[in-house]
Tab-separated table of C-alpha atoms in Angstrom:
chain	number	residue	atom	x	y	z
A	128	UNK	CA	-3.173	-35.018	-44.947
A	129	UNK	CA	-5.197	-36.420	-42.273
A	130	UNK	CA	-8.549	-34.123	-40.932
A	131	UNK	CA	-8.431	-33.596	-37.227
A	132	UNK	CA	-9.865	-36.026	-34.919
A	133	UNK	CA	-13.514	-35.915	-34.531
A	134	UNK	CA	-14.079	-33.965	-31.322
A	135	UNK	CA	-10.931	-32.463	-30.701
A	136	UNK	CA	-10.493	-28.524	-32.412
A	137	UNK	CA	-7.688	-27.977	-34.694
A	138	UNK	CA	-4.593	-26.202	-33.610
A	139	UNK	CA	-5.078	-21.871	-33.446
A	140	UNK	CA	-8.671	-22.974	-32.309
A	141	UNK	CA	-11.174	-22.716	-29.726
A	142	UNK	CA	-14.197	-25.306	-29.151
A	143	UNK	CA	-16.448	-22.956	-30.515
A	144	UNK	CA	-14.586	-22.831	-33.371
A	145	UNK	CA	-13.148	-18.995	-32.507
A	146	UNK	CA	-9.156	-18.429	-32.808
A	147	UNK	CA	-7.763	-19.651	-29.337
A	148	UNK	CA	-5.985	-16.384	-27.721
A	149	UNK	CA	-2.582	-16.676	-25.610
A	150	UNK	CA	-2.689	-16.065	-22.046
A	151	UNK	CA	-1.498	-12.567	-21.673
A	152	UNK	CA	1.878	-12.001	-19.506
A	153	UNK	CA	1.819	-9.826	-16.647
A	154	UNK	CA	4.130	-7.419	-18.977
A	155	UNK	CA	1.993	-7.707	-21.553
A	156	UNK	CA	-1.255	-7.224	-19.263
A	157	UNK	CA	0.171	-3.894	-17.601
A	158	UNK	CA	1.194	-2.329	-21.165
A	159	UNK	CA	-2.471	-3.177	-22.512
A	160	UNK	CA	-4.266	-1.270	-19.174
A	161	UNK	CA	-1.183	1.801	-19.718
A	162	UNK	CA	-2.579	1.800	-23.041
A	163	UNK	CA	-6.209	1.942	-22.171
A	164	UNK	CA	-5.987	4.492	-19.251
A	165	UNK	CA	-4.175	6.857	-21.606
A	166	UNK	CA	-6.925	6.498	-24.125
A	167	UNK	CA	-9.818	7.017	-22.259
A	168	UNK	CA	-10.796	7.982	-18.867
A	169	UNK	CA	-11.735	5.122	-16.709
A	170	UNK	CA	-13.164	5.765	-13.650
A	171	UNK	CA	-13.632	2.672	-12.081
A	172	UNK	CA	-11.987	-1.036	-11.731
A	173	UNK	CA	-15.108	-2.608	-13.054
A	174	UNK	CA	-15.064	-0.120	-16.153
A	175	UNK	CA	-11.557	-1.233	-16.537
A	176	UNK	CA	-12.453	-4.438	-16.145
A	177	UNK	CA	-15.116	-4.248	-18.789
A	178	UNK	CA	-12.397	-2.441	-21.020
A	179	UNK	CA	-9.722	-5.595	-20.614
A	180	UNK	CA	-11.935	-8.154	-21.807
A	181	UNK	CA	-13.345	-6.099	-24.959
A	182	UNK	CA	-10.093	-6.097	-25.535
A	183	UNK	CA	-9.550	-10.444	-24.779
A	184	UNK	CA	-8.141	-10.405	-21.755
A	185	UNK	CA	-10.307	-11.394	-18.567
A	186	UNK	CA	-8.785	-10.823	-15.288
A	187	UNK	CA	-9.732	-11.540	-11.569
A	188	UNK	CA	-10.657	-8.418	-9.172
A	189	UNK	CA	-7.732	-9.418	-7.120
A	190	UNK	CA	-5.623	-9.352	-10.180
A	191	UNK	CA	-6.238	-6.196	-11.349
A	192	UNK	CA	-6.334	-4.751	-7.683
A	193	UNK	CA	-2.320	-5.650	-7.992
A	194	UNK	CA	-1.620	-4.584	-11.313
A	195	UNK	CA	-3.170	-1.242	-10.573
A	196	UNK	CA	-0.812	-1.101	-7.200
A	197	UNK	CA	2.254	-2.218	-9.446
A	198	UNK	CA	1.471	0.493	-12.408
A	199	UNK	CA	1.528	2.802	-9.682
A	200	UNK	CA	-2.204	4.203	-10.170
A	201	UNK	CA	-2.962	6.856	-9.265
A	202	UNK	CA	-6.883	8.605	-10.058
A	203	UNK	CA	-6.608	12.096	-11.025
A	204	UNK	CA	-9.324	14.926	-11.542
A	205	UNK	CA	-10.393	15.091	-15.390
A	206	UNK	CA	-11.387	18.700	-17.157
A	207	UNK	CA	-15.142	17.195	-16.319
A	208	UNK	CA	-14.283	17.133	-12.984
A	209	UNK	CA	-14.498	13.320	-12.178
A	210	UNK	CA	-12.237	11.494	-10.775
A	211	UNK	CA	-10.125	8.539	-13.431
A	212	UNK	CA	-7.747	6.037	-13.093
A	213	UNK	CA	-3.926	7.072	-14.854
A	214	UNK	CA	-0.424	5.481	-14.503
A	215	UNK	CA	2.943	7.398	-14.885
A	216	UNK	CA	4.653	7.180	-18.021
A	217	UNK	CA	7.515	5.648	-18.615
A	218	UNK	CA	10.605	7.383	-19.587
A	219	UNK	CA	11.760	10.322	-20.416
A	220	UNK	CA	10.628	11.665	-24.010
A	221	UNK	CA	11.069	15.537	-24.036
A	222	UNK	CA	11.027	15.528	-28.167
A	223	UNK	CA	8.789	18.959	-29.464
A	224	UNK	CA	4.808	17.852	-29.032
A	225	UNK	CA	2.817	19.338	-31.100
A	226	UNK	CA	0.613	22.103	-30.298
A	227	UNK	CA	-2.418	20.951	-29.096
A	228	UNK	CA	-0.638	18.329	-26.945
A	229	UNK	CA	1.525	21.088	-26.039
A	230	UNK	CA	-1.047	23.322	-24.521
A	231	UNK	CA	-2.392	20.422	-22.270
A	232	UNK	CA	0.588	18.877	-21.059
A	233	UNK	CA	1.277	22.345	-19.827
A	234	UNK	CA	-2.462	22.756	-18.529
A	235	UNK	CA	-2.208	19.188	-16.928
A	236	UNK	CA	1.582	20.499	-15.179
A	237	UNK	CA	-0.019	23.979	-13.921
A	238	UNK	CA	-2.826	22.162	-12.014
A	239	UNK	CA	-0.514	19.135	-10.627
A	240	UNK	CA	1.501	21.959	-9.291
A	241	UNK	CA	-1.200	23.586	-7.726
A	242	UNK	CA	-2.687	20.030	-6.391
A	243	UNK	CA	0.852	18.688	-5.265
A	244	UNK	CA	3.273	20.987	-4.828
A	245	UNK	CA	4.402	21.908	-0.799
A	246	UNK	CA	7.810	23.475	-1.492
A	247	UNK	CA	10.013	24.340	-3.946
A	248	UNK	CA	13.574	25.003	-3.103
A	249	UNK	CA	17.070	26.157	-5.267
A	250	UNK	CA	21.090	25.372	-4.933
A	251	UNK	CA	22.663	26.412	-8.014
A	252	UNK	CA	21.097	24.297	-10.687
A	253	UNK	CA	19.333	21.934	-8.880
A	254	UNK	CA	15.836	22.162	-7.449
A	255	UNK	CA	13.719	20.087	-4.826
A	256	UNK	CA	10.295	20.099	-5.355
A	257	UNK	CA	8.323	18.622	-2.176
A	258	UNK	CA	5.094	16.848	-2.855
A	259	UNK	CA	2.775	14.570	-0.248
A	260	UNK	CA	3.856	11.362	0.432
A	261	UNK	CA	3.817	8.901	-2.775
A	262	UNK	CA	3.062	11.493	-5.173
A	263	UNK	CA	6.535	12.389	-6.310
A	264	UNK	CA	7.270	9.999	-8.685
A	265	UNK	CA	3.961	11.170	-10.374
A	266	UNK	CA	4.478	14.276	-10.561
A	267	UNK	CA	8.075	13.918	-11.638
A	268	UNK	CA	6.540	11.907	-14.553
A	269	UNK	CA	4.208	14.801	-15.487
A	270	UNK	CA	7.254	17.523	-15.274
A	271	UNK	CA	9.067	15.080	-18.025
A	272	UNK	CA	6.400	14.776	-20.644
A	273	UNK	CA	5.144	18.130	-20.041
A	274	UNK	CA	8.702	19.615	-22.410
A	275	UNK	CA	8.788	22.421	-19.332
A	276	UNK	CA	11.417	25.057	-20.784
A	277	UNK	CA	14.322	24.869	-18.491
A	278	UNK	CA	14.249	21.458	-17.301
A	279	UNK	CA	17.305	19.095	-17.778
A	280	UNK	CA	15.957	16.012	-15.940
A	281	UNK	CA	14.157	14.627	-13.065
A	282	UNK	CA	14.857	12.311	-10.252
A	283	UNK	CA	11.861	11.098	-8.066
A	284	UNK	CA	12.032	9.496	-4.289
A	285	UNK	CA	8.699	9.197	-2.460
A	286	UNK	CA	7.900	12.891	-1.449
A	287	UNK	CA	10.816	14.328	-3.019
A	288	UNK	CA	11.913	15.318	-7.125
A	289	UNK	CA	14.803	16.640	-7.912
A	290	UNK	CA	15.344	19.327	-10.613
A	291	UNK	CA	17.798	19.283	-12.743
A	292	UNK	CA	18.048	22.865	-14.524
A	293	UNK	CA	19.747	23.537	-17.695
A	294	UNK	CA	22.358	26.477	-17.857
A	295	UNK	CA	20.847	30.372	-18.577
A	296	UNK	CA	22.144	31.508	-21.422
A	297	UNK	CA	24.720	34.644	-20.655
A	298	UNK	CA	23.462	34.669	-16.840
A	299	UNK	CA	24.979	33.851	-13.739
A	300	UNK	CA	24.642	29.569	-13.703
A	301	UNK	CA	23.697	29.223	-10.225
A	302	UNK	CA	20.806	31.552	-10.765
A	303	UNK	CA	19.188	28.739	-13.478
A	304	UNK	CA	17.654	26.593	-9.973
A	305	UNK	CA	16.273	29.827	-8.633
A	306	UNK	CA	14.413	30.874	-12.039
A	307	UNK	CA	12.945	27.253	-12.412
A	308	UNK	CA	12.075	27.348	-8.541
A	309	UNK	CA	9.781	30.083	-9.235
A	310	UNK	CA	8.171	29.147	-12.475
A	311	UNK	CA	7.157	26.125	-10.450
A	312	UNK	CA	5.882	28.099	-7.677
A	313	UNK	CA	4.154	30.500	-10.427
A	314	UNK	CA	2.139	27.507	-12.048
A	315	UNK	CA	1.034	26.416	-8.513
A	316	UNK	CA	-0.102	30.075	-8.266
A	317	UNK	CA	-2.345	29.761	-11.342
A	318	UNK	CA	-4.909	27.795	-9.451
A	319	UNK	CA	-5.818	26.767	-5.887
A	320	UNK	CA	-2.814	27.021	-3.587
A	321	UNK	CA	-0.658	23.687	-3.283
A	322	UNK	CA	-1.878	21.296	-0.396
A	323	UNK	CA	0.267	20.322	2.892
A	324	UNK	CA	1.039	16.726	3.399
A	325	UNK	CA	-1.434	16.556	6.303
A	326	UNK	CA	-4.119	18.354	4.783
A	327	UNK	CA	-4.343	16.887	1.518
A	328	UNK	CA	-7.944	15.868	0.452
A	329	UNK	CA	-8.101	12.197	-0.104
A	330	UNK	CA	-9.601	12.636	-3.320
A	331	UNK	CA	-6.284	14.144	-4.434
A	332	UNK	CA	-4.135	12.605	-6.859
A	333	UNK	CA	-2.038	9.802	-5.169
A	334	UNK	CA	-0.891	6.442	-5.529
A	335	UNK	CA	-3.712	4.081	-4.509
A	336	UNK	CA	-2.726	1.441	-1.565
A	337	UNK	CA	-3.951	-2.143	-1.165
A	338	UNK	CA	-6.731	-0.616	1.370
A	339	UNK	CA	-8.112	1.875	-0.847
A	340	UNK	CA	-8.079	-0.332	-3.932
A	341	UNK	CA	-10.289	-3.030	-2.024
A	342	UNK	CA	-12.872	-0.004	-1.469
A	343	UNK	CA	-13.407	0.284	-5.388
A	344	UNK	CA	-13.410	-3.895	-5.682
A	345	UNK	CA	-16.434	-4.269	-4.314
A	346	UNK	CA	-18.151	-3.107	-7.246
A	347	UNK	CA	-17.029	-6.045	-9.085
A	348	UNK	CA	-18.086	-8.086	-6.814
């Protein structure tokens, strides 16, 4: 077997002699930075940045500025009260967490409630929770995940989720939308009352646009 030309690295190998690593795909990009912002707060794109290429992947500010508008990012307010980067999670997994995760899924529900609920209103078994514009698919996410007793399913528009609440056992079935209705509107209780649409703070938790993205690329710059 012949050596490798003088000069020229062997296949599986950088210049430098390192293992040569495949481009990422955009797929494959996005599920790395879901990964990372559900690992760790990150509270900035050049922390994110930073947190891509530990991991081998280097991306432009401009590229990352879209993947974070095509994940959906949003920045929500950690327990330590700073503000960090988080995507919605895909699917619908309502299997049994286990307790811990339990408690703070819930915790994490109650104060998205009190941050993004406007209105919550019952026909039968169906509910329409009312959230500022963009947030709904969000907080549809977080009502999935958080294994809320009572919940069916969720469908999410822009400002809009839809409820979809399982039968009460040996109870009148239209009264099963009314009953989840309020244990929304008790959660949003627990803390500061729900925003309006045109009073929402813009540090509150909603989908980042193009504009507001550019604001945090300067720091990479």
């Amino acid at each position: 077997m012949s050596a490798p030309a003088q000069g020229v690295p062997a296949q599986g190998a950088s210049a430098q002699g390192t293992p040569a690593r495949v481009p990422a795909t955009k797929a494959a990009r996005h599920a790395l930075i879901a990964t990372l912002l559900s690992r760790r707060p990150v509270h900035s794109q050049p922390e994110l940045a930073a947190a891509l290429a530990e991991a081998g992947v280097s991306v432009t500010q401009a590229t990352l500025s879209r993947d974070l508008v095509e994940l959906r990012a949003v920045k929500i307010r950690t327990a330590a009260g700073a503000l960090a980067y988080a995507v919605p999670a895909e699917g619908g997994d309502r299997s049994p967490q286990p307790a811990a995760d339990t408690e703070y899924l819930a915790a994490r529900l109650a104060r998205l409630c009190a941050e993004l609920l406007v209105t919550a209103d019952a026909s039968d078994n169906l509910v329409v929770l009312r959230t500022p514009p963009g947030a709904a698919q969000f907080f549809a996410s977080a009502i999935d995940h958080s294994v809320l007793p009572g919940v069916l399913g969720t469908i999410a528009g822009d400002d809009t989720v839809l409820v979809i609440a399982r039968e009460l056992d040996d109870a009148d079935p239209r009264s099963s939308g009314r009953v989840l209705a309020a244990r929304f509107l008790a959660l949003a209780s627990t803390s500061a009352p729900a925003p309006g649409a045109d009073d929402l703070p813009a540090s509150n938790q909603l989908p980042l646009s193009p504009d507001q993205l550019s604001l945090d690329e300067r720091e990479l710059s």
